[in-house]
Each structure stands twice: as C-alpha cells, then as structure tokens.
Short mmCIF file of C-alpha atoms in Angstrom, two decimals:
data_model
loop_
_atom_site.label_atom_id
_atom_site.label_comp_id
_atom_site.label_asym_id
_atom_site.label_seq_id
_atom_site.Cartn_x
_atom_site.Cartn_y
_atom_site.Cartn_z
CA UNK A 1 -39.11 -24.80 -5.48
CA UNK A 2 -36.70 -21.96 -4.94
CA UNK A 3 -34.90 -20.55 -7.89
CA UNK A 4 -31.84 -20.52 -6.19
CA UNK A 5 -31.29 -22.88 -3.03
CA UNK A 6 -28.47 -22.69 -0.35
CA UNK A 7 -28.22 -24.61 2.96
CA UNK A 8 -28.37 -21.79 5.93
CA UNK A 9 -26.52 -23.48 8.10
CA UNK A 10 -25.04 -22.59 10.49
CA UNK A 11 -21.64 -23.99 10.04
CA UNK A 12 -19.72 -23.74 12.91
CA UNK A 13 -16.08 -24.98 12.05
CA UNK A 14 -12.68 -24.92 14.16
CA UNK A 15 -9.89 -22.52 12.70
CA UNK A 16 -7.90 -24.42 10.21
CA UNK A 17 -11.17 -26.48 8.82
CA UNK A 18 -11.83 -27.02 5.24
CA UNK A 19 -15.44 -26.43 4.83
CA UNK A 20 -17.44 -26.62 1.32
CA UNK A 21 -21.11 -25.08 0.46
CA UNK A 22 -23.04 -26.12 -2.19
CA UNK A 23 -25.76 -24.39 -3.96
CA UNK A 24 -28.51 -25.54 -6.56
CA UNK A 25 -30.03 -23.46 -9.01
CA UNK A 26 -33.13 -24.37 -10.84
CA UNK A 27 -33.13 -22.61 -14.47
CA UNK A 28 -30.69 -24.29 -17.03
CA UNK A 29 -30.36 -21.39 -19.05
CA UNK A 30 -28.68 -19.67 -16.02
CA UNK A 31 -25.50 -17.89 -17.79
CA UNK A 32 -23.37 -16.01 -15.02
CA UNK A 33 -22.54 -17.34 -11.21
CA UNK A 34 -21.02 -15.67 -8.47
CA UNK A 35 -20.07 -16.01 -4.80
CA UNK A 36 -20.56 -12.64 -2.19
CA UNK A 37 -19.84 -12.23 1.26
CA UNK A 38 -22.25 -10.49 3.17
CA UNK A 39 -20.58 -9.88 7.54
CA UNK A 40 -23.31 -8.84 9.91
CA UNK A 41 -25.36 -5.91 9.18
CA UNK A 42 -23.42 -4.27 5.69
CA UNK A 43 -23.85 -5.36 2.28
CA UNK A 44 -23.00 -8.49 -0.16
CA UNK A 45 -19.66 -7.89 -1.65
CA UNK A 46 -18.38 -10.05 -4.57
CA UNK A 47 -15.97 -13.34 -3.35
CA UNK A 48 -15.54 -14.87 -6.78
CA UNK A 49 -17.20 -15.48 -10.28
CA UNK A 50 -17.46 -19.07 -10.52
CA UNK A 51 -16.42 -20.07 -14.27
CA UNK A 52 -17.07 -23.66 -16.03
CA UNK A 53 -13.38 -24.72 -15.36
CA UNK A 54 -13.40 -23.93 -11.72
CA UNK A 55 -11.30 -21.17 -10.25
CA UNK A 56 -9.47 -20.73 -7.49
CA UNK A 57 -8.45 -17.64 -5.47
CA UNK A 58 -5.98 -18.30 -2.69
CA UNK A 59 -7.67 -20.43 -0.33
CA UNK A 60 -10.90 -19.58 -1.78
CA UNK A 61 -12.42 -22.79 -4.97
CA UNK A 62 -15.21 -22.04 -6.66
CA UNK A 63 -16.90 -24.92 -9.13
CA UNK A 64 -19.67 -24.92 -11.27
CA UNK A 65 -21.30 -28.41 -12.77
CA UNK A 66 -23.99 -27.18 -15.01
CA UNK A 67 -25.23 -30.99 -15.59
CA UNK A 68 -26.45 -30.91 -12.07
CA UNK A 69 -27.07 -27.34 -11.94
CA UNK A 70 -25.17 -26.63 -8.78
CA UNK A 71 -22.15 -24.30 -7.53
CA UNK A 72 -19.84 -25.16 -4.50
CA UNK A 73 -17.82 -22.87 -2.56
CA UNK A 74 -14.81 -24.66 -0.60
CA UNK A 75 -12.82 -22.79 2.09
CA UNK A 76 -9.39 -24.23 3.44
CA UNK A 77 -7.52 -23.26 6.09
CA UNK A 78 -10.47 -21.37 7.91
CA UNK A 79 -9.54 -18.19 9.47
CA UNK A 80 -12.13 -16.17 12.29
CA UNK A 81 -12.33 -13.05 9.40
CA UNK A 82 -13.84 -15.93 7.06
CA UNK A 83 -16.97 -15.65 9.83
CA UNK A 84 -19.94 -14.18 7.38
CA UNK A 85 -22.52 -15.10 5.59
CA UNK A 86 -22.29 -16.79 1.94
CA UNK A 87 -24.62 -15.59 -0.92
CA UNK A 88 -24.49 -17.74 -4.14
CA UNK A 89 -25.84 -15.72 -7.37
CA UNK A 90 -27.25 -17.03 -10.04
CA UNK A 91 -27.79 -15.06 -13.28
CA UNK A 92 -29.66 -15.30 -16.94
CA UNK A 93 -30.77 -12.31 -19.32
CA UNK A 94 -33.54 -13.13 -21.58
CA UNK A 95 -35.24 -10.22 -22.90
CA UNK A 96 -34.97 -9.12 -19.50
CA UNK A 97 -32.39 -9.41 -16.63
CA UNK A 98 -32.65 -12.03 -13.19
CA UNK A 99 -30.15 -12.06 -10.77
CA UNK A 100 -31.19 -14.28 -7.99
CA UNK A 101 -29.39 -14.99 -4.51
CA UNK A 102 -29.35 -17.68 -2.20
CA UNK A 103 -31.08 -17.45 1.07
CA UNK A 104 -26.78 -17.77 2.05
CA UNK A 105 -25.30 -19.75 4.05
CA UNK A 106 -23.74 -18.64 7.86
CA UNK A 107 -20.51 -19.77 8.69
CA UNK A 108 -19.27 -19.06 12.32
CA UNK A 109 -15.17 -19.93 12.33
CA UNK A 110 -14.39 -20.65 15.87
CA UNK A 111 -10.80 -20.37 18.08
CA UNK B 1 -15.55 1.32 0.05
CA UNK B 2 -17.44 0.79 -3.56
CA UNK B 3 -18.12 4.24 -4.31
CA UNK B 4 -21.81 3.46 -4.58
CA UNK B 5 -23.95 5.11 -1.92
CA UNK B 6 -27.34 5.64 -0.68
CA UNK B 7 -30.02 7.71 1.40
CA UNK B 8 -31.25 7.59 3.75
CA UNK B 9 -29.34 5.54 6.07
CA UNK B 10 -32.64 4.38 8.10
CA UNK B 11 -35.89 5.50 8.01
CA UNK B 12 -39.31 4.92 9.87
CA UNK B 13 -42.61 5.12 8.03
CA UNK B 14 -46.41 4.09 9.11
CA UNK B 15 -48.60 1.64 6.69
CA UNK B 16 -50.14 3.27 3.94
CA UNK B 17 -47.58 5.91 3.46
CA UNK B 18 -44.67 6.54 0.28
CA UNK B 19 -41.52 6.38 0.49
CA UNK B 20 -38.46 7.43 -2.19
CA UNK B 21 -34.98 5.64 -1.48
CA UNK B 22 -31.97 7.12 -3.34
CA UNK B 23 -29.16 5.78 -5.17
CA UNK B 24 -25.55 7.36 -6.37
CA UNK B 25 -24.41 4.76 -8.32
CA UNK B 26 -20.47 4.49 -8.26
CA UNK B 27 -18.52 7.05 -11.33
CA UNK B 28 -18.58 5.33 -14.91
CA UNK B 29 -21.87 2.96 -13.96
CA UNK B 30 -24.53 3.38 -16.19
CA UNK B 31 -26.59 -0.13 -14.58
CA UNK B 32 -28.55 0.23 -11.24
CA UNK B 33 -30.22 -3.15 -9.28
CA UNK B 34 -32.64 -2.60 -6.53
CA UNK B 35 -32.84 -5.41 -3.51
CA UNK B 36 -35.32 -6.21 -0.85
CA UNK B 37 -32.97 -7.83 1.93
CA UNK B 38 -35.56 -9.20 5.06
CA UNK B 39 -34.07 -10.42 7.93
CA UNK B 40 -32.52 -13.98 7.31
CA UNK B 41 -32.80 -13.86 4.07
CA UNK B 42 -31.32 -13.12 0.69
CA UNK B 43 -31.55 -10.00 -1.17
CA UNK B 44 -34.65 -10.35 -3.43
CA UNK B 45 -34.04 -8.30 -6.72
CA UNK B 46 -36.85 -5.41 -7.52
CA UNK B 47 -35.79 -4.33 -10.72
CA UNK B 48 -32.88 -3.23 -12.72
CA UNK B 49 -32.04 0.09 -14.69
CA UNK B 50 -30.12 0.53 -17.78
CA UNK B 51 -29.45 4.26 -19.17
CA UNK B 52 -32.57 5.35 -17.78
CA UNK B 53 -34.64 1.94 -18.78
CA UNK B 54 -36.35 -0.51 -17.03
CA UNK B 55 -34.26 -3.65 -17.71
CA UNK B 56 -35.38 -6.44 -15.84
CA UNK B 57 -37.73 -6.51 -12.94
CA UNK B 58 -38.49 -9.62 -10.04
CA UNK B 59 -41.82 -10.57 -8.84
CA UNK B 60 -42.71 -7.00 -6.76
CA UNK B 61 -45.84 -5.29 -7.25
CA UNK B 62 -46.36 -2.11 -9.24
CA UNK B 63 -46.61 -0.21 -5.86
CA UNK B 64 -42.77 -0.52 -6.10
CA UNK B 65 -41.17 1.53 -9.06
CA UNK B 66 -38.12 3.57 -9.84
CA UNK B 67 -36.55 5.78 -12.27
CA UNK B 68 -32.62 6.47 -13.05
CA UNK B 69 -31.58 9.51 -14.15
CA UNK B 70 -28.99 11.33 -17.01
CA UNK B 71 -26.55 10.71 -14.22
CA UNK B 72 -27.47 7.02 -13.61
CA UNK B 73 -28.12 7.86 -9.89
CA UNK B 74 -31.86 6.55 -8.73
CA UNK B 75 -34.36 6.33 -6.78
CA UNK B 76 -36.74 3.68 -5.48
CA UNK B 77 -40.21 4.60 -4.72
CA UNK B 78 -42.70 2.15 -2.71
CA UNK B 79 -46.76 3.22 -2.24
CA UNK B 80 -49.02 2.61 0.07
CA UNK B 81 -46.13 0.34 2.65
CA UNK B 82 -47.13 -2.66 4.22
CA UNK B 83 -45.57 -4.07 7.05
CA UNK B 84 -44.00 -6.55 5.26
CA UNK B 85 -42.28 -4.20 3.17
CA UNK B 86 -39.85 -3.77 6.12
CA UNK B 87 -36.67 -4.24 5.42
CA UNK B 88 -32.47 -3.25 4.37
CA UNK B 89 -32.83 -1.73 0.83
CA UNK B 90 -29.55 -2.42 -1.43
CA UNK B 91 -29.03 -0.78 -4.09
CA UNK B 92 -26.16 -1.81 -6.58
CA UNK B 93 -24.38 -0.74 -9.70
CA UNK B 94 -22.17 -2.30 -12.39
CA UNK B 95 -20.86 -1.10 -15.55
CA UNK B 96 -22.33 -3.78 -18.21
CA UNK B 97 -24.06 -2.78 -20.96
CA UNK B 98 -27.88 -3.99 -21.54
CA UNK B 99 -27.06 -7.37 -23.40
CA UNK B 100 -23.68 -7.89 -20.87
CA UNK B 101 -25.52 -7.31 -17.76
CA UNK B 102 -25.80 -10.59 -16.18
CA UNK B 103 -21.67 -11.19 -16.40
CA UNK B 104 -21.07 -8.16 -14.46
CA UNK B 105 -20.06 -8.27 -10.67
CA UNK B 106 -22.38 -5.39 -8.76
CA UNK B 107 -21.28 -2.95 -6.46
CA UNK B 108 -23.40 -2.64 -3.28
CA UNK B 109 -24.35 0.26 -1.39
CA UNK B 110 -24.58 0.04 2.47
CA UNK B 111 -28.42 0.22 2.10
CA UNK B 112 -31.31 1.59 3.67
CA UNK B 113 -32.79 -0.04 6.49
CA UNK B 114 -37.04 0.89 6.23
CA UNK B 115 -38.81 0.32 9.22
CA UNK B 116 -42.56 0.25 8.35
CA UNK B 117 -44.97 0.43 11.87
#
C-alpha cells in the first residue's frame, strides 16, 4: 500500500462545478499536510496547509480527519485557471524527515 | 517566481554515466529537498539537507547523493544512470529549522528535466 494515495482522475467538470478530492495517508504519526498545484510541465506550488479545524481560502476548503487518516480538497465555483494537477502532502519527522506526495489528482475545468 | 532556481534546465546523458544537478536555494533558506518527478507521477523525495546535513532521505539508492554548501545552495549527484532514472528533478527549499522541518511549506525550483538514453 502506498504511503500516500490520491485518485488520478481525470476530473473533467463544467465551469461553475463544485468538485472535492480526497486523499488517504497511511502513517498515523503523520504531523504536517498540505495541498500544491502542479499546471503542465512547471513545478508543485503550495495551495493550502490543511490544519485539524479545516481552513478555508476563498473558494478553496481544505479538511483533515486524522481518525480516518484522510485529507479532502473541495473546489467551488470552478474556474478554467483551476485546470492542474492536485498533489496532497503528507509529512512526519522522526529522527529523520518524510515528505510524501500523492500520485495527484488531474482536474480538466471545461467551458 | 520563488527565488529558488536550478541547473541545468535539461540535460541528456547515456547509461552508466554521472551526473551533478544544482540547486540555489531561495535567500534566508538554510533546508534543501531533492525530488524524482516521472512522468504521471508524484514527486518522490531523495533526501533532504539541513545546514550542510543529511536530514532525512526516501528509499533511493546510494548511487544518488548530495551535499549543501556554507551557502545552502546544492547539488545532486546520481552514478552510474539507469534508464529509469529519467526524469524532472525538483529541487526545493524552506526555511524550517531541523526539528520544524516537516511544518514548513517548500519552495520549488522549475527543475531539471534528465533524459537518460
């Protein structure tokens, strides 16, 4: 079993969709979660932190339920720019430092 | 623009050769990741430095190793390539200390894309 499991996807949504990702992690000592963003071709850059209260960030909600050891990502109001790959991260430091992605998750926003 | 880049931008080696990737990390970092991103996949992390350190490290094989130096810029060096080893090379910084690291967001370069033939 991966450490750190998303669903690739794609999801293709209309503009205007609310769309949700989930993403399961494996270690329960996992300390630190974050969304990134990674468009065709360039590198991962940070969406959110996900804290233990939830968080939201315009039309961006991130949620964390360590009990079932998964994060979730929901998206309303979909624009086209949203159109990118997802990465959840997953981190612990024990002695020594993991920080794991997802495989991601595509979403393709559609006119 | 994170402030964090790397060199080369591409580069084409044959199997069984070395190769050295390199690293500014972005001004007041002293922590620098290393990632293996194949195609379709996730960025797999190599191994992290701290001040110079070796502060964590994922499941590569010693062929793979780095160093960071006074000026927390690094390099990545890979023996004897495989084909496999193909692949977009991130490299990213973030300003935690060694104890803080994992509740730091990292700052990615635009990597290096390795072609091994």
């Amino acid at each position: 079993r991966k450490e750190v499991e998303q669903d690739p996807g794609p999801f293709n949504v209309p503009e205007g969709a609310t769309v949700a990702f989930n993403c399961t992690y494996s270690n329960s000592a996992s300390q630190s979660f974050f969304w990134y963003r990674q468009d065709c071709r360039k590198e991962p850059k940070l969406l959110m932190s996900v804290y233990s209260s939830g968080n939201e960030d315009g039309r961006f909600t991130a949620q964390l339920n360590r009990a079932s050891q998964y994060i979730s990502l929901l998206i309303r109001d979909s624009k086209l720019s949203d159109s990118a790959t997802y990465l959840c991260v997953v981190t612990s430091f024990s002695g020594t430092y993991k920080y794991i992605f997802g495989t991601g998750t595509r979403l393709k926003v559609l006119a | 623009e994170t402030g964090v880049t790397q060199s080369p931008t591409h580069l084409i080696k044959t199997r069984g050769q070395q190769v050295t990737l390199r690293c500014s990390s972005q001004s007041g970092h002293n922590t620098v990741s290393w990632y293996q991103q194949a195609l379709g996949q996730g960025p797999q992390f190599i191994f992290q430095y701290y001040r110079e350190e070796e502060n964590g490290r994922g499941n590569f094989p010693p062929r793979f190793s780095g160093l960071q130096f006074p000026n927390y810029s690094s390099e990545l060096n890979v023996n004897a390539l495989e084909l496999d080893d193909s692949a977009l090379y991130l490299c990213a910084s973030s300003p935690g200390g060694q104890a803080g690291v994992a509740y730091n967001e990292q700052f990615f370069g635009p990597g290096t894309r390795l072609t091994v033939l």
